[in-house]
Short mmCIF file of C-alpha atoms in Angstrom, two decimals:
data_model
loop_
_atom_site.label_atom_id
_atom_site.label_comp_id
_atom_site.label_asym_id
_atom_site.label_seq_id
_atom_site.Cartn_x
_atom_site.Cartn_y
_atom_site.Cartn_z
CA UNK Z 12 -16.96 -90.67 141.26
CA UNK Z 13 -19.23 -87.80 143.25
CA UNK Z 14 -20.64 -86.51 139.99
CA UNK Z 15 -23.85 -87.73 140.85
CA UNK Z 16 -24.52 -86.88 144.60
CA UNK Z 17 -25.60 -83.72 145.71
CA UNK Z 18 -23.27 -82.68 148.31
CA UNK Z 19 -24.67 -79.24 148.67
CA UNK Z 20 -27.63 -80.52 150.07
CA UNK Z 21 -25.54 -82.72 152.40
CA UNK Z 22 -24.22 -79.42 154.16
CA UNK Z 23 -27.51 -78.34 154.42
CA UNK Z 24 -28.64 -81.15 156.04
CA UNK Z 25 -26.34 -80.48 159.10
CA UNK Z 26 -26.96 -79.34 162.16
CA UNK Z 27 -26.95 -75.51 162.28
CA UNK Z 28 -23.57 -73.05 162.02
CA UNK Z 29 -21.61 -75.09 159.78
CA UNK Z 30 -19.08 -72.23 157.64
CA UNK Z 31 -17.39 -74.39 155.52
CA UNK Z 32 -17.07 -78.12 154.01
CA UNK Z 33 -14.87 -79.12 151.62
CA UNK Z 34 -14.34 -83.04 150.34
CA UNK Z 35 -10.94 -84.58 151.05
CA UNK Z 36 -9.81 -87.99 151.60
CA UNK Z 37 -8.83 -90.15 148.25
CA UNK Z 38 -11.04 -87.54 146.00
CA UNK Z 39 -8.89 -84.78 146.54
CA UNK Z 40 -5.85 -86.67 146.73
CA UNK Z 41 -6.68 -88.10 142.94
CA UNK Z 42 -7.33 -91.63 143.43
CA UNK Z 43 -10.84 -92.53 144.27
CA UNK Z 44 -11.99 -95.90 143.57
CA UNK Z 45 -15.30 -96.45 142.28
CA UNK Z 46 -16.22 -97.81 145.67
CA UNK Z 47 -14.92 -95.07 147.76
CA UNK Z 48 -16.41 -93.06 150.65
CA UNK Z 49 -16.62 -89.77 150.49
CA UNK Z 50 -14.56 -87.72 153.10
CA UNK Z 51 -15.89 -84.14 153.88
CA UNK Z 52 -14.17 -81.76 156.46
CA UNK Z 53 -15.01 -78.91 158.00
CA UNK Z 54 -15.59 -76.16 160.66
CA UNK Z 55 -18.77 -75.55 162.31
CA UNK Z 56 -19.81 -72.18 164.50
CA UNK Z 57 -20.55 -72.85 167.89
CA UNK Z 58 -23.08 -70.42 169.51
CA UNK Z 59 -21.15 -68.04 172.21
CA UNK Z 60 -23.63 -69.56 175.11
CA UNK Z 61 -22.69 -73.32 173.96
CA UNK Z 62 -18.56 -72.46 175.15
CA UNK Z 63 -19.47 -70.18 178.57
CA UNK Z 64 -21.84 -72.14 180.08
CA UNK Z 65 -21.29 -75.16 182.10
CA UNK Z 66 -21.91 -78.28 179.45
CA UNK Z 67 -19.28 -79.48 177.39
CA UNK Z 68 -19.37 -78.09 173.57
CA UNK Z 69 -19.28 -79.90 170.87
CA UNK Z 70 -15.90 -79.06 169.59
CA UNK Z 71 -15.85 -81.92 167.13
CA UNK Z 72 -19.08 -83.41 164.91
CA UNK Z 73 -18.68 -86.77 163.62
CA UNK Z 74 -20.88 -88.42 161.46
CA UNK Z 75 -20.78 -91.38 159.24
CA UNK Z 76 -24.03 -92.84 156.85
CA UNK Z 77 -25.02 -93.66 153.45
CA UNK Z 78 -26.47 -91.60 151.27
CA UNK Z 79 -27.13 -92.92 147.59
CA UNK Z 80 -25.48 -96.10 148.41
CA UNK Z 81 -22.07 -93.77 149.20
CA UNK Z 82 -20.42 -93.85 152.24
CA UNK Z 83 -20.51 -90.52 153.56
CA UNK Z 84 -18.06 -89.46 156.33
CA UNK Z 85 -18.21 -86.16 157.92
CA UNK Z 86 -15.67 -84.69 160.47
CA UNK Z 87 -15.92 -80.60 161.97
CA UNK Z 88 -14.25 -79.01 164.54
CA UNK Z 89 -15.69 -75.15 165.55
CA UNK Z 90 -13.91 -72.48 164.17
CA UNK Z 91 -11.65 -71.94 167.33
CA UNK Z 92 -10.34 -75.49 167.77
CA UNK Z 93 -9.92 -75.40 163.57
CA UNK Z 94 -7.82 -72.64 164.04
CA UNK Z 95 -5.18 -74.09 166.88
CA UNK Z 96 -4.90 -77.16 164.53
CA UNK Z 97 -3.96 -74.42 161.48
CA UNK Z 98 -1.10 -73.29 164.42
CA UNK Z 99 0.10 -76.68 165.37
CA UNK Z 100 1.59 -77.68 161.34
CA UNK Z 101 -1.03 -80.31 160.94
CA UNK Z 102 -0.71 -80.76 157.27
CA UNK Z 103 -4.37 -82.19 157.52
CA UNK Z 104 -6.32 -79.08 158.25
CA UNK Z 105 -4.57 -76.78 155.40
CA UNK Z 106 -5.49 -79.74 153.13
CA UNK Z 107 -9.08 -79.77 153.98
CA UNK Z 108 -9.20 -75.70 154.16
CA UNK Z 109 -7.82 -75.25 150.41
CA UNK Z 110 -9.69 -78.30 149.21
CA UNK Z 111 -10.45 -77.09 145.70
CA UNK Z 112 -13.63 -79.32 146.07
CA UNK Z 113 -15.46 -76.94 147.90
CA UNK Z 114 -19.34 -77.75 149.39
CA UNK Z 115 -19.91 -74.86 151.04
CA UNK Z 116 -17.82 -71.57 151.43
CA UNK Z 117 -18.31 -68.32 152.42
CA UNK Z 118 -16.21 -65.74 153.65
CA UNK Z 119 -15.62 -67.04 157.24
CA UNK Z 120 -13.93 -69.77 155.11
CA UNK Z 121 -11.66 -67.78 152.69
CA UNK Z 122 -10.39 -65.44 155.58
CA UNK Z 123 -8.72 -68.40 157.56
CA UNK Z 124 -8.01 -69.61 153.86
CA UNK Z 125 -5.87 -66.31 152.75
CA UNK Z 126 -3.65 -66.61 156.21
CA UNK Z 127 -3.13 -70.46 155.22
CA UNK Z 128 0.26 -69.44 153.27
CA UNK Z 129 1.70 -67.53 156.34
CA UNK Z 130 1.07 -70.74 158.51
CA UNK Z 131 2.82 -72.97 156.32
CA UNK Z 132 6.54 -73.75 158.30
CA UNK Z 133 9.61 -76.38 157.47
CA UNK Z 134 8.37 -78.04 160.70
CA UNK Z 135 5.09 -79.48 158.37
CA UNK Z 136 7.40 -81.37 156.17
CA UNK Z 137 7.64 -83.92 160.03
CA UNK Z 138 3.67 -84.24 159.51
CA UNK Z 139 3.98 -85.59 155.98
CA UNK Z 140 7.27 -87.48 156.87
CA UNK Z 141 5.20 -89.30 159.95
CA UNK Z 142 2.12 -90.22 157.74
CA UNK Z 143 4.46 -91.48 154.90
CA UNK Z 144 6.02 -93.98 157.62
CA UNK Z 145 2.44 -95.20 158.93
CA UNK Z 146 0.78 -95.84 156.11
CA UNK Z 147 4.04 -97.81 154.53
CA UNK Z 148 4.19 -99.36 157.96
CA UNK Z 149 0.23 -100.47 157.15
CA UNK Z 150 0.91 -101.33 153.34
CA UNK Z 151 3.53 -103.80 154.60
CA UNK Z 152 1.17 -105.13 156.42
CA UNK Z 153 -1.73 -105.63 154.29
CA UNK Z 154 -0.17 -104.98 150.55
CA UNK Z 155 -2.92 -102.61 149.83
CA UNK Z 156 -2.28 -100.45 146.95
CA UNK Z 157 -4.71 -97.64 148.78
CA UNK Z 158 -1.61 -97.49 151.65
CA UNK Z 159 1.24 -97.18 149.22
CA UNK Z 160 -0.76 -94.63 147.13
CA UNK Z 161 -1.20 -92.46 150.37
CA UNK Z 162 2.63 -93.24 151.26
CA UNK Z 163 3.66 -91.79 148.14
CA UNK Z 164 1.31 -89.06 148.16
CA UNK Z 165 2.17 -87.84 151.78
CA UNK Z 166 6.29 -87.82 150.86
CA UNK Z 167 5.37 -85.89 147.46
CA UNK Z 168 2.85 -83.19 149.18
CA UNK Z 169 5.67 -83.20 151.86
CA UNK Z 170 8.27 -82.36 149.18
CA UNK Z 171 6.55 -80.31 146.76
CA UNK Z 172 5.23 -77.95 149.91
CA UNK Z 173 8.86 -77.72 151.30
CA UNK Z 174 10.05 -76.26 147.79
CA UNK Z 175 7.40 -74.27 146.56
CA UNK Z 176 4.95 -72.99 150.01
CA UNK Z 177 2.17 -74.45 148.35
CA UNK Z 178 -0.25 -77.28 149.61
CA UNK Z 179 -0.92 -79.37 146.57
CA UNK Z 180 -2.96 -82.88 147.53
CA UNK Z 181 -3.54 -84.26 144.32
CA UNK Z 182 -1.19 -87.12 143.34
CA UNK Z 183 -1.78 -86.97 139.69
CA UNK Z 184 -0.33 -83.18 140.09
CA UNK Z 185 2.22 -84.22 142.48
CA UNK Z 186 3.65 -86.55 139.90
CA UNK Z 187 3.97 -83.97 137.13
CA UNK Z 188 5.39 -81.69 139.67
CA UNK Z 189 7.57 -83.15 141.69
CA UNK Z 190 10.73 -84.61 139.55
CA UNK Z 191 11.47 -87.48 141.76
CA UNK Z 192 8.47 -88.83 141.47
CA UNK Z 193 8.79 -92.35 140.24
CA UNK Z 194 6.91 -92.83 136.83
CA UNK Z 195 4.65 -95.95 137.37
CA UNK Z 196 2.69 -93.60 139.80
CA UNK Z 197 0.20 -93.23 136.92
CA UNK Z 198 -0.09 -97.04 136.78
CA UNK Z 199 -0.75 -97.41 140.04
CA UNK Z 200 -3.50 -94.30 140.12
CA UNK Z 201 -5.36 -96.14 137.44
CA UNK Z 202 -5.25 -99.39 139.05
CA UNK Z 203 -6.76 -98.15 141.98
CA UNK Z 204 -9.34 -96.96 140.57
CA UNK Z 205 -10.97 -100.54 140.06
CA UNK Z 206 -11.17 -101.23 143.84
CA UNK Z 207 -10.77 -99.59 147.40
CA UNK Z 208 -8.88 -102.29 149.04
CA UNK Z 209 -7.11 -104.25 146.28
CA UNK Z 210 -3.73 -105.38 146.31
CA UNK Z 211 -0.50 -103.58 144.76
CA UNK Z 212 -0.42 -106.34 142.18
CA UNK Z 213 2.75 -106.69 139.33
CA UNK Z 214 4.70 -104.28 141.84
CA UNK Z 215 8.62 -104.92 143.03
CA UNK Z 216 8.73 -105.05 147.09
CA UNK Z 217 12.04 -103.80 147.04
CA UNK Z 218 12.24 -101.52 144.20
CA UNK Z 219 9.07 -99.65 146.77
CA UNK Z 220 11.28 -100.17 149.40
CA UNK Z 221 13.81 -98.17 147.61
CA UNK Z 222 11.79 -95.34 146.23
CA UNK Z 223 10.22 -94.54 149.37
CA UNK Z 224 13.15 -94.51 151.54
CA UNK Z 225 14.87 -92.08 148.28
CA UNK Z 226 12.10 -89.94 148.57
CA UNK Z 227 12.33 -89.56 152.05
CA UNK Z 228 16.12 -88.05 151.59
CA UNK Z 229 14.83 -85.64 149.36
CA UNK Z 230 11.77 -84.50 151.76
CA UNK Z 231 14.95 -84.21 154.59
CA UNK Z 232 16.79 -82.47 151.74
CA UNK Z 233 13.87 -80.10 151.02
CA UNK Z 234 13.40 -79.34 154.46
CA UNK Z 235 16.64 -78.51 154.91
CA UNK Z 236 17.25 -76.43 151.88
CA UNK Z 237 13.20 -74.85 152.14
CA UNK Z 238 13.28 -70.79 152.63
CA UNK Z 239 9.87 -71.39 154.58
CA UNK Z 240 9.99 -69.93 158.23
CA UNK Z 241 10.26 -72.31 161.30
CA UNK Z 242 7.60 -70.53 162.88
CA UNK Z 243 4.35 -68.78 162.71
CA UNK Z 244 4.96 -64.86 163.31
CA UNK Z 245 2.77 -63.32 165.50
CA UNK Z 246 1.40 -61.21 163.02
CA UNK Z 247 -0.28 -63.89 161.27
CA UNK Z 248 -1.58 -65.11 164.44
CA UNK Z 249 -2.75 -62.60 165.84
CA UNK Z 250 -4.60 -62.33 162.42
CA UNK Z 251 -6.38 -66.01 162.84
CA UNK Z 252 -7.15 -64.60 166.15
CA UNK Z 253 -8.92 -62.08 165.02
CA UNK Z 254 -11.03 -64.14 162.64
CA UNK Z 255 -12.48 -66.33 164.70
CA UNK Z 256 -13.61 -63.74 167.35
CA UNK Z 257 -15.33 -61.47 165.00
CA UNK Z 258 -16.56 -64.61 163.35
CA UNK Z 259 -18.30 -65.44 166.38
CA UNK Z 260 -19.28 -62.09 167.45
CA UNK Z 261 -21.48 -62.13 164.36
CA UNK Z 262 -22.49 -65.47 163.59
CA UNK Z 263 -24.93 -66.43 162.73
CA UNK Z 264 -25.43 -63.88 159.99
CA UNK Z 265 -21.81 -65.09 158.53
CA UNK Z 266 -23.06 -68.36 157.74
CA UNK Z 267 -23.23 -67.84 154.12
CA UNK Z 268 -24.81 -69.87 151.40
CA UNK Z 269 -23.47 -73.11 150.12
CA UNK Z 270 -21.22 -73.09 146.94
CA UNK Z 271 -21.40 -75.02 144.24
CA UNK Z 272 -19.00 -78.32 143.90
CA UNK Z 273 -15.92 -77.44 141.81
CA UNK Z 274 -13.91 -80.20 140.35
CA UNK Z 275 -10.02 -79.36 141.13
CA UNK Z 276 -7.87 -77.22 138.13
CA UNK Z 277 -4.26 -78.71 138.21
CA UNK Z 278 -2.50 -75.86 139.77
CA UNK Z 279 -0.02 -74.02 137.79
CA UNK Z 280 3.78 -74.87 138.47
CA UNK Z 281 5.00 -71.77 141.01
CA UNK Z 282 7.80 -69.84 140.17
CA UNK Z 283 10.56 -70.44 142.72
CA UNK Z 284 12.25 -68.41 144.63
CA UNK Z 285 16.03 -67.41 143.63
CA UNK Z 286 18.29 -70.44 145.13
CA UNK Z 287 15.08 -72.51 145.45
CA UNK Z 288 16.02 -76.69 144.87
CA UNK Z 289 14.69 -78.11 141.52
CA UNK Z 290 11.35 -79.71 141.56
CA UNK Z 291 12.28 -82.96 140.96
CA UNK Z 292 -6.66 -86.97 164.04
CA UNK Z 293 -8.19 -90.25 161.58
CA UNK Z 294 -6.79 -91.04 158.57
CA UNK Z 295 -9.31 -90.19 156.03
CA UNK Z 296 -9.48 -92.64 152.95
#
């Protein structure tokens, strides 16, 4: 759906000390529509002089235009405020950080990238819980199939991380992966693919009903049973710490060049631990 935009020269085209941008939304979760926008996130490198002096910094860029006839939206925080968001189990910023579909990288991006595992507690699995209930809460309300895709997604990442450590965004995966997944997920993937904001035709409201609320005992279940830690050591952050200050110390000559777009491998099923259960902020779309 992105094959033919060059998103390279989109990173370029932003305003100076971006380190890394990586697409997310419905692309990386595996169910773009042909009319989809194109969600890249990121962390930019404010200049030391921009966070001493006296104006506010620009902690956050936002930007949203066409390009190509796409609908480009772009969202980065600087490097520092990326960072707390990596401490606070926001399930969002690990997503965009391992995005396999990578637009720029560098190694101020893989460092932060290599920690990601140690960040990873049971307290994410209330991040994926919380999104699962809003957008089902929004799918009742409009019977959008792009809602009850990202329900379903959000439970499944939510699982699948719980059991294995790993932060896996793709659906398609997820429903290979993940045992409980229920098998007219596929269906549903391809049906979406006709248009952003059609309804969840042919579907059963309360077989849904039923799924989703199942799946949510077995995220609780995961949680509970997960041999994740509840916390962040202080090792690890200490670590991130340490990142973004020597990041900063030398920008700009960090800033590396952009990397080519990679189209996302379907990971590998982990081996799991001894005892391990069975497999079975905006809203970006």
């Amino acid at each position: 759906m992105i094959e033919h935009l060059d998103l390279s020269a989109v990173a370029e085209e932003q305003p100076g000390g971006l380190v890394f941008a990586t697409v997310s939304g419905a692309h990386l979760y595996g169910f773009p529509s042909r009319d989809s926008d194109v969600d890249l996130r990121g962390a930019h490198l404010l200049p030391v002089e921009a966070l001493i002096g006296l104006r506010e910094a620009e902690e956050t860029r936002s930007r949203m235009w066409l390009r190509d006839g796409v609908e480009m939206d772009l969202v980065t925080h600087d490097l520092r405020k990326f960072a707390r968001l990596m401490l606070r189990r926001n399930g969002y910023v690990l997503e965009q950080l391992l995005s396999p579909l990578v637009v720029r990288s560098g190694g101020t991006h893989a460092e932060p990238a290599a920690l990601a595992p140690g960040l990873v507690t049971t307290h994410h699995a209330h991040h994926y819980r919380g999104f699962a209930r809003t957008r089902w809460r929004l799918f009742e309300g409009n019977g959008e199939l792009k809602a009850l895709l990202y329900t379903f997604r959000a439970l499944l990442t939510g699982i699948h991380l719980m059991r294995s450590g790993q932060v896996v965004a793709h659906l398609p995966t997820l429903t290979g992966t993940v045992g409980e997944a229920p098998a007219y997920l596929g269906d549903l993937i391809a049906a979406k693919a006709e248009a952003e904001h059609g309804p969840a035709a042919g579907t059963d409201p309360e077989r849904l009903r039923a799924d989703v609320e199942a799946l949510h005992r077995v995220l609780d279940d995961a949680q509970s049973a997960s041999r994740l830690p509840e916390a962040v050591t202080g090792a690890v952050h200490a670590a991130l710490h340490d990142v973004v200050v020597r990041a900063r110390l030398e920008e700009p000559a960090r800033l590396e060049e952009p990397a080519r777009l990679e189209e996302p491998a379907r990971p590998e099923e982990p081996a799991r631990p001894e005892g391990a259960a069975l497999p079975g902020e905006r809203v970006e779309g």
